[in-house]
Coordinates of C-alpha atoms and ligand atoms in Angstrom, one line a residue:
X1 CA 175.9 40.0 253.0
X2 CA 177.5 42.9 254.8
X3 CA 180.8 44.1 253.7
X4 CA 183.7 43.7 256.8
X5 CA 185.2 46.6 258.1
X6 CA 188.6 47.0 258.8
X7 CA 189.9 46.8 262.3
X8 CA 193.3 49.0 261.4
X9 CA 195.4 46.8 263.5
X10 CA 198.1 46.5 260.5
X11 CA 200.7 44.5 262.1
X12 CA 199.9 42.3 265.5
X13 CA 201.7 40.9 268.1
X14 CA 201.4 37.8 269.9
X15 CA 203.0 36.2 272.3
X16 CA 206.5 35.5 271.7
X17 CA 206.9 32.3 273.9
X18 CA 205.2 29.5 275.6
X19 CA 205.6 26.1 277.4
X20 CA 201.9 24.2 277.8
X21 CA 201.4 21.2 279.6
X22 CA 200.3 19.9 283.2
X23 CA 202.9 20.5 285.3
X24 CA 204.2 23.6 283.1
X25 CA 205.1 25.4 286.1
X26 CA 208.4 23.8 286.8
X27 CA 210.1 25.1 284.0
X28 CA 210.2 28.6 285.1
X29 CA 213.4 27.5 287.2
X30 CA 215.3 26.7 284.5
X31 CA 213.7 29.8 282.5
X32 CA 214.7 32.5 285.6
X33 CA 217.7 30.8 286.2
X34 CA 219.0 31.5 282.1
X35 CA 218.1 35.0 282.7
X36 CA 220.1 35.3 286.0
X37 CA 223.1 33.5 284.7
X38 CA 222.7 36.0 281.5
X39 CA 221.7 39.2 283.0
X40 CA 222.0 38.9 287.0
X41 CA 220.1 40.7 289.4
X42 CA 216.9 39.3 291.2
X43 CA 213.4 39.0 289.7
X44 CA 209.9 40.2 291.0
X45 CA 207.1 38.1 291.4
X46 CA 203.5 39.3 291.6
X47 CA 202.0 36.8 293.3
X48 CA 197.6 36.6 293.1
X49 CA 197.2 36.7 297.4
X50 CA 194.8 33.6 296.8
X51 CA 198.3 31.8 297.0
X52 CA 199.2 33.3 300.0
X53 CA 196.8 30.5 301.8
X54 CA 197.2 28.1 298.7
X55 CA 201.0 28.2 298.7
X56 CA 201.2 24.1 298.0
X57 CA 200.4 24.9 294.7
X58 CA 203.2 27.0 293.8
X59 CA 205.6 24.9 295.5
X60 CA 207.3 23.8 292.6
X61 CA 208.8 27.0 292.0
X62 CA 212.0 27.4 293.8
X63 CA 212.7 30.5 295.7
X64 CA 215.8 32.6 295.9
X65 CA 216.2 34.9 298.6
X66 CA 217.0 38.0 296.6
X67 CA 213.7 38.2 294.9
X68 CA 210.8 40.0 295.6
X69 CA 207.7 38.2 296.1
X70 CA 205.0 40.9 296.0
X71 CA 201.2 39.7 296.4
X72 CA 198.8 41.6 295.1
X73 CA 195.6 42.5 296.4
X74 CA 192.7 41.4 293.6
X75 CA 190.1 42.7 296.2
X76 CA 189.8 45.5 293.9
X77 CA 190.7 45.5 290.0
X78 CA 194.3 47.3 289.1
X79 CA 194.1 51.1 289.8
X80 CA 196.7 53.8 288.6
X81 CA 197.4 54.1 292.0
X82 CA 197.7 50.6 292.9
X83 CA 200.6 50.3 290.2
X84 CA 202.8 52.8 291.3
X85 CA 202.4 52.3 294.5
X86 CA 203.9 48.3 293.4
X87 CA 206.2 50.1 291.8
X88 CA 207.8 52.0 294.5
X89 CA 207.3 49.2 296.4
X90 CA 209.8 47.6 293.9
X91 CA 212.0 50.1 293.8
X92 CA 212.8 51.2 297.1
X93 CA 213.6 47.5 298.4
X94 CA 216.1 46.9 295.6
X95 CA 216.7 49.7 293.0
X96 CA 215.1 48.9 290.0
X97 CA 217.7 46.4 288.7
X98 CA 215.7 43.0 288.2
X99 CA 216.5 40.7 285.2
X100 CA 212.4 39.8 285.0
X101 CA 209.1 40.3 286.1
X102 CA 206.9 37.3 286.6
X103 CA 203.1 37.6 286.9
X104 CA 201.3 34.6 288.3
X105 CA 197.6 34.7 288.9
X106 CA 194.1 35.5 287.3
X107 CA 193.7 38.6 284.7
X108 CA 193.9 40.5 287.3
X109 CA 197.4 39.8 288.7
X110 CA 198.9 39.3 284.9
X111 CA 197.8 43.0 283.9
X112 CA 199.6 44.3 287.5
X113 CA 202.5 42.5 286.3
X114 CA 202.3 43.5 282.6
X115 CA 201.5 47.5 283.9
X116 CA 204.9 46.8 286.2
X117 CA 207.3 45.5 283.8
X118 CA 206.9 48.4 281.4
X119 CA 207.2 51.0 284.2
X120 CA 210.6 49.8 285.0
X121 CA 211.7 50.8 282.0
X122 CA 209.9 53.6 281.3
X123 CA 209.9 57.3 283.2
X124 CA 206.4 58.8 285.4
X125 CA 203.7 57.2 286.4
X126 CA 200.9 54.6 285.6
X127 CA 198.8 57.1 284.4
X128 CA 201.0 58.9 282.2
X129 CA 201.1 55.8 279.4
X130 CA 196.7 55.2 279.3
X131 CA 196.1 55.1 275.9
X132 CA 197.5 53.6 272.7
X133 CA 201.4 53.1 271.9
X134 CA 202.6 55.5 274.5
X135 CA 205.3 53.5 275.7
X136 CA 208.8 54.2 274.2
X137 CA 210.6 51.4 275.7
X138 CA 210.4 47.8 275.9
X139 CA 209.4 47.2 279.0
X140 CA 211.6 44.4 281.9
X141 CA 211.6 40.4 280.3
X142 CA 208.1 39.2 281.7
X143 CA 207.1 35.8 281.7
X144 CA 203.1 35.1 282.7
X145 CA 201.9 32.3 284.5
X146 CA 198.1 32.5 284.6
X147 CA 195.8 30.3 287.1
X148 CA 192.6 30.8 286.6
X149 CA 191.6 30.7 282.1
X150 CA 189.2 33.4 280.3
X151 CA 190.2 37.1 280.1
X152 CA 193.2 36.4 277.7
X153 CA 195.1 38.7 279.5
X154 CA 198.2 36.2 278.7
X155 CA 197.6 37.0 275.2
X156 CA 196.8 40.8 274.7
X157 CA 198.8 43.8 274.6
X158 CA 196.9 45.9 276.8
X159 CA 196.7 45.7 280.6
X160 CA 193.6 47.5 282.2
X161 CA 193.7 50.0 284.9
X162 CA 191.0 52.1 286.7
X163 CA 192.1 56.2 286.9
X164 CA 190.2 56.7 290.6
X165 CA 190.8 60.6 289.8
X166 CA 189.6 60.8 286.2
X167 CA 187.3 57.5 286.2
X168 CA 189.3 56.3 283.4
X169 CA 189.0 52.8 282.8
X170 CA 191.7 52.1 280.1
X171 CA 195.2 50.1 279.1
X172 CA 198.5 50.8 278.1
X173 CA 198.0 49.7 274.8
X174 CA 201.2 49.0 273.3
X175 CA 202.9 46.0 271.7
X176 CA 205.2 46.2 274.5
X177 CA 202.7 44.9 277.1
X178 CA 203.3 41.8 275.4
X179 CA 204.4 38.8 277.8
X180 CA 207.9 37.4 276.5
X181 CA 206.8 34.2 278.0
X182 CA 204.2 32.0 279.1
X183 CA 203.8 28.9 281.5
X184 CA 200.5 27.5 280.5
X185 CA 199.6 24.7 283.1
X186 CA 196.0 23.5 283.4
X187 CA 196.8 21.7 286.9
X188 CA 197.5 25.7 288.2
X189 CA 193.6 26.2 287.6
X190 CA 192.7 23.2 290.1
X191 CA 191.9 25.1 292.8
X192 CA 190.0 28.2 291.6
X193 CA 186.5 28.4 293.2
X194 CA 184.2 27.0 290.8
X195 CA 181.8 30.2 290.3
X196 CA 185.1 32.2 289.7
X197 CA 186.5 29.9 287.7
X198 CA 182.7 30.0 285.9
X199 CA 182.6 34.2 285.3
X200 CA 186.6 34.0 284.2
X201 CA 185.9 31.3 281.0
X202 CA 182.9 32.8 280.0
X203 CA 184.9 36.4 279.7
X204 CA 186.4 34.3 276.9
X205 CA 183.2 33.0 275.2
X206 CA 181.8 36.7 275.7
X207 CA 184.9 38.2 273.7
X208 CA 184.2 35.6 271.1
X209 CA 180.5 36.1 270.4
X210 CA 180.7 39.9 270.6
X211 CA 183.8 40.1 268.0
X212 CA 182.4 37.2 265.8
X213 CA 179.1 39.5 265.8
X214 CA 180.7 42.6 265.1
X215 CA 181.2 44.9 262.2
X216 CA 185.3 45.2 262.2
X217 CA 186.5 41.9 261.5
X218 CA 190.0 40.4 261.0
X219 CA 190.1 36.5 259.4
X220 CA 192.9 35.3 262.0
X221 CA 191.3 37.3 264.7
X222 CA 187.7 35.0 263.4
X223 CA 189.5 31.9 263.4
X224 CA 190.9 32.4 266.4
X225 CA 187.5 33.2 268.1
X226 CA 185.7 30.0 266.1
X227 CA 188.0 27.9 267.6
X228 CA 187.8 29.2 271.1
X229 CA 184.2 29.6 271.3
X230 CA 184.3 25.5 270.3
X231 CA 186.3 24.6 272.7
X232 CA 184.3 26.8 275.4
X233 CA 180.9 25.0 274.3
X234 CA 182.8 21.3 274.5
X235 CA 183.8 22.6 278.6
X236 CA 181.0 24.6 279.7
X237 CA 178.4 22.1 278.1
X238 CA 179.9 18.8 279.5
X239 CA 178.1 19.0 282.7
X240 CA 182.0 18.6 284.6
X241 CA 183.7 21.9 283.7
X242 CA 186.4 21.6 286.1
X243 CA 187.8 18.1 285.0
X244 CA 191.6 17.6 284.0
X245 CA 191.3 17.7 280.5
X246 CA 188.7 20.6 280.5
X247 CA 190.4 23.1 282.5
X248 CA 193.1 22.4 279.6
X249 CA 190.8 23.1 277.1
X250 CA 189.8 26.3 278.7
X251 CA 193.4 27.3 279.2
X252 CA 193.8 27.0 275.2
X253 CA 190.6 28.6 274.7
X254 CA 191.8 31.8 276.9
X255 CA 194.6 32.3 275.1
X256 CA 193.1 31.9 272.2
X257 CA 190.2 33.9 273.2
X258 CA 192.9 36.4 274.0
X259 CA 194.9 36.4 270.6
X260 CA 191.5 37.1 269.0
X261 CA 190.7 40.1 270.7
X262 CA 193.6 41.6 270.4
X263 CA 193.1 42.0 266.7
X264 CA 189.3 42.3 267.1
X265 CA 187.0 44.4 269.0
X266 CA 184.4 43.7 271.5
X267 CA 180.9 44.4 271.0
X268 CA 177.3 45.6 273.8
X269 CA 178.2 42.9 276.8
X270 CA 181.7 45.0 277.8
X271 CA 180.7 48.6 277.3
X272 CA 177.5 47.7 279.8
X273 CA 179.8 45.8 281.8
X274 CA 182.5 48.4 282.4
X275 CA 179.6 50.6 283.5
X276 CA 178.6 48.0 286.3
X277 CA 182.6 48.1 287.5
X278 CA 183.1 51.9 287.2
X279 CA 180.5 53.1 288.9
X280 CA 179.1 49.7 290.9
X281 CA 182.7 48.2 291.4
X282 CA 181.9 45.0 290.1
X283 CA 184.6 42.9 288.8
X284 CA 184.8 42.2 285.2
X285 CA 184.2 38.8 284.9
X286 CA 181.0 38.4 286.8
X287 CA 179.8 42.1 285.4
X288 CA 180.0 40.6 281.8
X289 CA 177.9 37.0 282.9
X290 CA 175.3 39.9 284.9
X291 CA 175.0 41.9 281.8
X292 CA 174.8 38.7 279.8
X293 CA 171.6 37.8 280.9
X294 CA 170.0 40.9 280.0
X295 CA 171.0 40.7 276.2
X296 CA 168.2 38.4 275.0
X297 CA 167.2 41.2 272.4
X298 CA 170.7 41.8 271.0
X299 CA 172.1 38.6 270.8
X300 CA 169.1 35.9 271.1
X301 CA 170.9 32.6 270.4
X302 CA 174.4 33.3 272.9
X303 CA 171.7 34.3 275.5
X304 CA 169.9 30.7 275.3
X305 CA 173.1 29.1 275.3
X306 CA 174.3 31.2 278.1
X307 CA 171.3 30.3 279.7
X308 CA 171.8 26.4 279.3
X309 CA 175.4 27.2 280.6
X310 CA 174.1 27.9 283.9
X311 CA 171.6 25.3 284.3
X312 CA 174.5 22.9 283.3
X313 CA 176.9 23.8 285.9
X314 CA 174.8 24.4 288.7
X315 CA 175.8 28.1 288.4
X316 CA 173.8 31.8 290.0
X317 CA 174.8 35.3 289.0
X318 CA 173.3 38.0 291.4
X319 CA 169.9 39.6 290.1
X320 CA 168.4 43.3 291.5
X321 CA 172.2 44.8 291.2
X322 CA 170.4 48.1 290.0
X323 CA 167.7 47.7 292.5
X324 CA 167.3 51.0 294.3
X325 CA 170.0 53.3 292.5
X326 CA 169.3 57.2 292.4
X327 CA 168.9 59.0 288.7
X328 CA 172.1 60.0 289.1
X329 CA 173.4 56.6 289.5
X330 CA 171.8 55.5 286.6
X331 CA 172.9 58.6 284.2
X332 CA 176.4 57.9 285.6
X333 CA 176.0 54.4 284.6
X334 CA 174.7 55.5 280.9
X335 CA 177.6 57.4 280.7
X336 CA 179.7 54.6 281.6
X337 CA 178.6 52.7 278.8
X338 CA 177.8 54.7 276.0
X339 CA 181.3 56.5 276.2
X340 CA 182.9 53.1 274.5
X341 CA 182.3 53.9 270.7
X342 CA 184.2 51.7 268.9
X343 CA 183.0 48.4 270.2
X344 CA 178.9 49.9 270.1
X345 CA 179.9 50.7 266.6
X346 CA 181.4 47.4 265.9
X347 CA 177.8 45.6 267.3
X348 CA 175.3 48.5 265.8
X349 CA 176.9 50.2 263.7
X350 CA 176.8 54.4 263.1
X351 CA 173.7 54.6 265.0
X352 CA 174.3 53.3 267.7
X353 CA 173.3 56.3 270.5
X354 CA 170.0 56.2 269.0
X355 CA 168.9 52.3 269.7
X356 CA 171.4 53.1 273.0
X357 CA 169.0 56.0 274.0
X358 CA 169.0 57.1 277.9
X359 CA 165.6 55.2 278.4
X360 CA 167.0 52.2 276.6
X361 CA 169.9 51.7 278.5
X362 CA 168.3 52.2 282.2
X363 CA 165.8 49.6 281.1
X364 CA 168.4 47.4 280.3
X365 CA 170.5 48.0 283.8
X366 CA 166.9 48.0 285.8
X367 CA 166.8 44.5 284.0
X368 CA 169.8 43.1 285.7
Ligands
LIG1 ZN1 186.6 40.8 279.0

């Protein structure tokens, strides 16, 4: 048996709140309303836009006319720019006195509002706090209200953002990115497109496999994963993903999912996948299912189930997305990947660039 390594996450955080349950979503009346009584001042919303047209679904939440409802664009995933930009935004209509943030949407919308929260309290710009425990302050109260279940973003204490200028594709990773409070309700995920609602869970079952494959392992981050990666077989292999008591499962499985990976690493499907959204654009969760289906040699029994998780739920992912790209496409793509060390390391070990040669990994993005 191989000898565990050590992740060196000594201490972690999770979540320091949360109310579950269909029909969850009431309860951030009475939750904003404590924090106005307490603290005053208005609170910012970052709305997904998909509720723009979809409003019935968030009618439940009452609305006072000092807040800021923001919607944000998920056209594209969170850039540098895009955050400050929301942060002006927030600013410039009503100083930066709020008494919360509130994040309500996919992983993409709960990392805007995560990113937000913490620049409200601390100086400069998005870009400035990339990287691990850069932020000195706790960042604004932020409660998360997630409606579509799999990247864990509820759970983690990193929110991801694209540099455009330097191609950096990392977090502010710091235990203050950590939602104060979460409203998990299963009926909010109703209405998510079934293919989306597909890519998003399996981003859960894909953080699962990779860290329960992986070198660095933590026992609460393992038991967290076993238990997600349970309840992701009992939904994705019932044939009726979507049905009320699934999409609760799935919910707990995310945040699950989520708690695991934030003392665990990832392993060969992100890396490959963070290549296909750097330099293709893809979004994450359908760039993980692509780059799934080329892993049969690395990890032979998640790709058969994988596999059969398709075939049950009537589901496509896009084939030929590396048809026709130039060589220096592809080397950009190499770079992409192979610059993410610690999760390669984590799924083969010290030598790592030599099974990942240049050939290696074109043949694997040709194969997509
Ligand atoms: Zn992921």
């Amino acid at each position: 048996m191989t000898v565990a390594l050590d992740t060196g996450i000594k201490n972690a955080r999770n979540v320091s709140r949360f109310v579950f349950g269909a029909g969850a979503v009431e309860s951030i009346n009475e939750l904003l309303s404590r924090r106005r009584d307490k603290y005053g001042g208005h609170v910012i919303l970052l709305v997904d836009e998909y509720f723009k047209d979809n409003y019935q679904s968030l009618d439940k939440i009452e609305r006072h006319q000092q807040d800021q409802w923001i919607y944000v664009s998920t056209k594209y995933e969170p850039t540098t720019d895009a955050i400050d930009s929301i942060c002006h935004q927030v600013k410039k209509a009503q100083g930066i006195k709020a008494c919360g943030v509130v994040g309500i949407g996919g992983g993409s919308t709960l990392d805007t509002a995560k990113c937000v929260s913490n620049l409200l309290t601390n100086h400069g710009n998005a870009s400035d706090y990339q990287g691990w425990d850069l932020v000195s302050m706790p960042g604004l109260y932020k409660i998360g209200v997630p409606t579509l279940s799999g990247t864990g973003s509820e759970a983690t204490r990193t929110c991801v953002m694209t540099n455009k200028s330097t191609g950096l594709k990392l977090g502010m990773n710091s235990e203050y990115t950590v939602f104060d409070q979460l409203i998990l309700d299963p009926d909010l995920t109703s209405t998510a497109p079934p293919n989306q609602y597909f890519f998003s869970g399996m981003d859960c079952w894909i953080h699962c496999v990779e860290a329960l494959s992986g070198a660095y392992r933590n026992p609460v981050g393992d038991a967290f994963s076993r238990q997600a990666l349970g309840l992701c077989r009992e939904v994705f292999g019932s044939g009726e993903m979507m049905s009320g008591y699934n999409r609760e499962k799935l919910m707990v499985a995310s945040y699950l999912g989520g708690s695991a990976i934030a003392m665990s690493y990832v392993g060969l499907v992100h890396p490959f996948s963070a290549g296909l959204s750097v330099v293709l654009g893809m979004h994450h969760c359908i760039a993980n299912c692509i780059v799934m289906a080329s892993m049969k040699d690395f990890y032979p029994e998640p790709y058969r189930e994988f596999m059969d998780f398709l075939k049950v739920n009537d589901i496509n992912i896009p084939h030929g997305v590396c048809e026709d790209l130039s060589d220096d496409e592809f080397e950009a793509l190499y770079r992409a990947t192979i610059v993410h060390e610690k999760p390669l390391l984590n799924a083969l070990g010290s030598r790592f660039s030599e099974v990942l040669n240049r050939g290696r990994v074109r043949q694997i993005f040709e194969a997509m």
